[in-house]
Amino acid sequence: MNFSHALQRLRAMTLLTFGRRSAAEDVFTAMLEQWPDDAYALASRSHLRAELGRRSQAIADQQRLVAVHPNRSAADWFNLAYLLDEAERHDEAEPAFRRALELDPKLDRAWYGLGLALIRQQRLDEAVEALKRNTELQPMSPYGWYQLARVQVDREKPEEAKKIIRHLKGFEPKVADQLVRETGLTP
């Protein structure tokens, strides 16, 4: 990284600190004019655009980032997958989640995101596997367990869902009670 690049980064961070997001976006854009493949500027501008609600532009920046730096970071692929899933482009989100997991098989939030993308595609058996992996990596987080129970109900496997509800009663009783209300199942 040269001095000019470092100075631009500092300028953008300072602008963000003072809530001047549009000006910071302009700095990232100027950086990309000078260094078109700069990972920091692409990732930062994508994040900023997502925060500003400009999802399609954020996706475009994130797609450019993973195209020019495909092995840089599992987080880059996760962020792309998340944006695509949020845009209801689940069939595109799935391979991005999978690529994130190739780079970091322990990225629990990518397993969770993959599970949700598969649910939305009605690929419930595959979703179960992804959500099970998420719960192995984050056993005390109720989110994966909740989705796993819902999928088991949709797969017409109430006994599996009941096991999950019993498990949740031990550390997240409110989530367990919510599942009981939603599914009508009692453990």
CSV table of C-alpha atoms in Angstrom, one decimal:
chain,number,residue,atom,x,y,z
A,1,MET,CA,0.0,0.0,0.0
A,2,ASN,CA,1.5,3.3,-1.0
A,3,PHE,CA,1.1,6.7,0.8
A,4,SER,CA,-1.6,8.0,-1.5
A,5,HIS,CA,-3.7,4.9,-0.9
A,6,ALA,CA,-3.2,5.1,2.9
A,7,LEU,CA,-4.2,8.7,2.8
A,8,GLN,CA,-7.4,8.0,0.9
A,9,ARG,CA,-8.3,5.2,3.4
A,10,LEU,CA,-7.8,7.6,6.3
A,11,ARG,CA,-9.8,10.2,4.6
A,12,ALA,CA,-12.7,7.8,4.0
A,13,MET,CA,-12.6,6.5,7.6
A,14,THR,CA,-12.6,10.1,8.9
A,15,LEU,CA,-15.6,11.0,6.8
A,16,LEU,CA,-17.5,7.9,8.0
A,17,THR,CA,-16.6,8.7,11.6
A,18,PHE,CA,-18.4,12.0,11.2
A,19,GLY,CA,-21.4,10.5,9.4
A,20,ARG,CA,-20.5,11.8,6.0
A,21,ARG,CA,-21.4,8.7,4.1
A,22,SER,CA,-21.9,10.2,0.6
A,23,ALA,CA,-18.5,11.9,0.8
A,24,ALA,CA,-16.9,8.7,1.9
A,25,GLU,CA,-18.5,6.9,-1.0
A,26,ASP,CA,-17.0,9.5,-3.3
A,27,VAL,CA,-13.6,8.7,-1.8
A,28,PHE,CA,-14.0,5.0,-2.4
A,29,THR,CA,-15.1,5.7,-6.0
A,30,ALA,CA,-12.1,7.9,-6.5
A,31,MET,CA,-9.9,5.1,-5.1
A,32,LEU,CA,-11.4,2.6,-7.5
A,33,GLU,CA,-10.8,5.0,-10.4
A,34,GLN,CA,-7.1,4.9,-9.5
A,35,TRP,CA,-6.9,1.3,-8.3
A,36,PRO,CA,-9.8,-0.6,-10.0
A,37,ASP,CA,-9.2,-3.9,-8.3
A,38,ASP,CA,-8.6,-2.5,-4.8
A,39,ALA,CA,-10.2,-5.0,-2.4
A,40,TYR,CA,-10.5,-2.5,0.5
A,41,ALA,CA,-12.3,0.1,-1.6
A,42,LEU,CA,-14.6,-2.5,-3.3
A,43,ALA,CA,-15.6,-4.1,0.1
A,44,SER,CA,-16.0,-0.7,1.8
A,45,ARG,CA,-18.1,0.8,-0.9
A,46,SER,CA,-20.2,-2.3,-1.1
A,47,HIS,CA,-20.9,-2.2,2.6
A,48,LEU,CA,-21.6,1.5,2.5
A,49,ARG,CA,-24.0,1.1,-0.4
A,50,ALA,CA,-25.8,-1.7,1.4
A,51,GLU,CA,-26.2,0.5,4.4
A,52,LEU,CA,-27.6,3.3,2.2
A,53,GLY,CA,-30.2,0.8,0.8
A,54,ARG,CA,-28.6,0.7,-2.7
A,55,ARG,CA,-28.6,-3.1,-2.8
A,56,SER,CA,-28.0,-3.6,-6.5
A,57,GLN,CA,-24.9,-1.4,-6.5
A,58,ALA,CA,-23.7,-3.1,-3.3
A,59,ILE,CA,-24.1,-6.5,-5.0
A,60,ALA,CA,-22.2,-5.2,-8.1
A,61,ASP,CA,-19.3,-4.1,-6.0
A,62,GLN,CA,-19.3,-7.4,-4.1
A,63,GLN,CA,-19.4,-9.4,-7.3
A,64,ARG,CA,-16.5,-7.4,-8.6
A,65,LEU,CA,-14.6,-8.0,-5.4
A,66,VAL,CA,-15.0,-11.8,-5.5
A,67,ALA,CA,-14.3,-11.9,-9.3
A,68,VAL,CA,-10.9,-10.2,-8.9
A,69,HIS,CA,-10.0,-11.6,-5.5
A,70,PRO,CA,-11.8,-15.0,-5.4
A,71,ASN,CA,-9.6,-16.5,-2.6
A,72,ARG,CA,-9.1,-13.4,-0.4
A,73,SER,CA,-11.7,-14.1,2.2
A,74,ALA,CA,-14.7,-16.3,3.1
A,75,ALA,CA,-16.3,-13.1,4.4
A,76,ASP,CA,-16.3,-11.6,0.9
A,77,TRP,CA,-18.3,-14.5,-0.4
A,78,PHE,CA,-20.6,-14.5,2.7
A,79,ASN,CA,-21.3,-10.8,2.2
A,80,LEU,CA,-22.2,-11.4,-1.4
A,81,ALA,CA,-24.4,-14.3,-0.6
A,82,TYR,CA,-26.1,-12.3,2.2
A,83,LEU,CA,-26.8,-9.5,-0.2
A,84,LEU,CA,-28.1,-11.8,-2.9
A,85,ASP,CA,-30.3,-13.7,-0.4
A,86,GLU,CA,-31.7,-10.4,0.9
A,87,ALA,CA,-32.5,-9.5,-2.7
A,88,GLU,CA,-34.4,-12.8,-3.0
A,89,ARG,CA,-31.9,-14.1,-5.5
A,90,HIS,CA,-31.6,-17.4,-3.5
A,91,ASP,CA,-30.4,-19.5,-6.5
A,92,GLU,CA,-27.5,-17.1,-6.8
A,93,ALA,CA,-26.9,-16.8,-3.1
A,94,GLU,CA,-26.5,-20.5,-2.6
A,95,PRO,CA,-23.3,-21.0,-4.6
A,96,ALA,CA,-21.8,-17.9,-2.9
A,97,PHE,CA,-22.6,-19.4,0.5
A,98,ARG,CA,-21.0,-22.6,-0.6
A,99,ARG,CA,-17.9,-20.8,-1.8
A,100,ALA,CA,-17.6,-19.1,1.6
A,101,LEU,CA,-17.8,-22.5,3.2
A,102,GLU,CA,-15.1,-23.9,0.9
A,103,LEU,CA,-12.8,-21.1,2.1
A,104,ASP,CA,-13.9,-21.5,5.8
A,105,PRO,CA,-15.9,-24.6,6.7
A,106,LYS,CA,-16.3,-23.3,10.2
A,107,LEU,CA,-18.1,-20.1,9.2
A,108,ASP,CA,-21.3,-20.8,11.1
A,109,ARG,CA,-23.3,-17.9,9.7
A,110,ALA,CA,-22.6,-19.1,6.2
A,111,TRP,CA,-24.1,-22.5,7.2
A,112,TYR,CA,-27.1,-20.7,8.6
A,113,GLY,CA,-27.5,-18.6,5.5
A,114,LEU,CA,-27.1,-21.6,3.2
A,115,GLY,CA,-29.8,-23.3,5.2
A,116,LEU,CA,-32.2,-20.4,4.8
A,117,ALA,CA,-31.4,-20.2,1.0
A,118,LEU,CA,-32.2,-23.9,0.6
A,119,ILE,CA,-35.4,-23.6,2.6
A,120,ARG,CA,-36.5,-20.8,0.3
A,121,GLN,CA,-35.8,-23.1,-2.7
A,122,GLN,CA,-37.8,-25.9,-1.0
A,123,ARG,CA,-34.7,-28.1,-0.8
A,124,LEU,CA,-35.5,-29.1,2.8
A,125,ASP,CA,-33.3,-32.2,3.1
A,126,GLU,CA,-30.3,-30.2,2.1
A,127,ALA,CA,-31.4,-27.4,4.4
A,128,VAL,CA,-31.4,-29.8,7.4
A,129,GLU,CA,-27.8,-30.7,6.7
A,130,ALA,CA,-26.7,-27.1,6.6
A,131,LEU,CA,-28.7,-26.2,9.7
A,132,LYS,CA,-27.3,-29.2,11.6
A,133,ARG,CA,-23.8,-28.0,10.8
A,134,ASN,CA,-24.7,-24.5,12.0
A,135,THR,CA,-26.0,-25.8,15.3
A,136,GLU,CA,-22.8,-27.9,15.7
A,137,LEU,CA,-20.8,-24.7,15.3
A,138,GLN,CA,-23.1,-22.5,17.4
A,139,PRO,CA,-24.9,-24.9,19.8
A,140,MET,CA,-26.1,-22.1,22.1
A,141,SER,CA,-27.6,-19.9,19.4
A,142,PRO,CA,-31.4,-20.5,19.0
A,143,TYR,CA,-31.6,-19.3,15.4
A,144,GLY,CA,-30.3,-22.5,13.8
A,145,TRP,CA,-32.3,-24.7,16.1
A,146,TYR,CA,-35.5,-22.7,15.5
A,147,GLN,CA,-35.1,-23.0,11.7
A,148,LEU,CA,-34.2,-26.7,12.0
A,149,ALA,CA,-37.3,-27.4,14.0
A,150,ARG,CA,-39.5,-25.6,11.4
A,151,VAL,CA,-37.9,-27.6,8.6
A,152,GLN,CA,-38.5,-30.8,10.4
A,153,VAL,CA,-42.2,-29.9,10.7
A,154,ASP,CA,-42.3,-29.1,7.0
A,155,ARG,CA,-40.7,-32.4,6.3
A,156,GLU,CA,-43.4,-34.1,8.3
A,157,LYS,CA,-41.0,-35.3,11.0
A,158,PRO,CA,-42.7,-34.0,14.1
A,159,GLU,CA,-40.6,-36.3,16.5
A,160,GLU,CA,-37.4,-34.6,15.3
A,161,ALA,CA,-39.0,-31.2,15.8
A,162,LYS,CA,-40.1,-32.2,19.3
A,163,LYS,CA,-36.5,-33.3,20.2
A,164,ILE,CA,-35.3,-29.8,19.2
A,165,ILE,CA,-38.1,-28.1,21.2
A,166,ARG,CA,-37.0,-30.2,24.3
A,167,HIS,CA,-33.4,-29.2,23.7
A,168,LEU,CA,-34.3,-25.5,23.4
A,169,LYS,CA,-36.3,-25.7,26.6
A,170,GLY,CA,-32.9,-26.2,28.4
A,171,PHE,CA,-31.4,-22.9,27.3
A,172,GLU,CA,-33.9,-20.9,25.3
A,173,PRO,CA,-37.3,-21.6,26.8
A,174,LYS,CA,-38.9,-18.6,25.1
A,175,VAL,CA,-37.9,-19.9,21.6
A,176,ALA,CA,-39.1,-23.4,22.6
A,177,ASP,CA,-42.5,-21.9,23.7
A,178,GLN,CA,-42.7,-20.0,20.4
A,179,LEU,CA,-42.2,-23.2,18.5
A,180,VAL,CA,-44.8,-25.0,20.5
A,181,ARG,CA,-47.3,-22.1,19.7
A,182,GLU,CA,-46.4,-22.1,16.0
A,183,THR,CA,-46.3,-25.8,15.4
A,184,GLY,CA,-48.8,-27.1,18.0
A,185,LEU,CA,-46.2,-29.7,19.0
A,186,THR,CA,-45.6,-30.4,22.7
A,187,PRO,CA,-42.4,-32.1,23.7
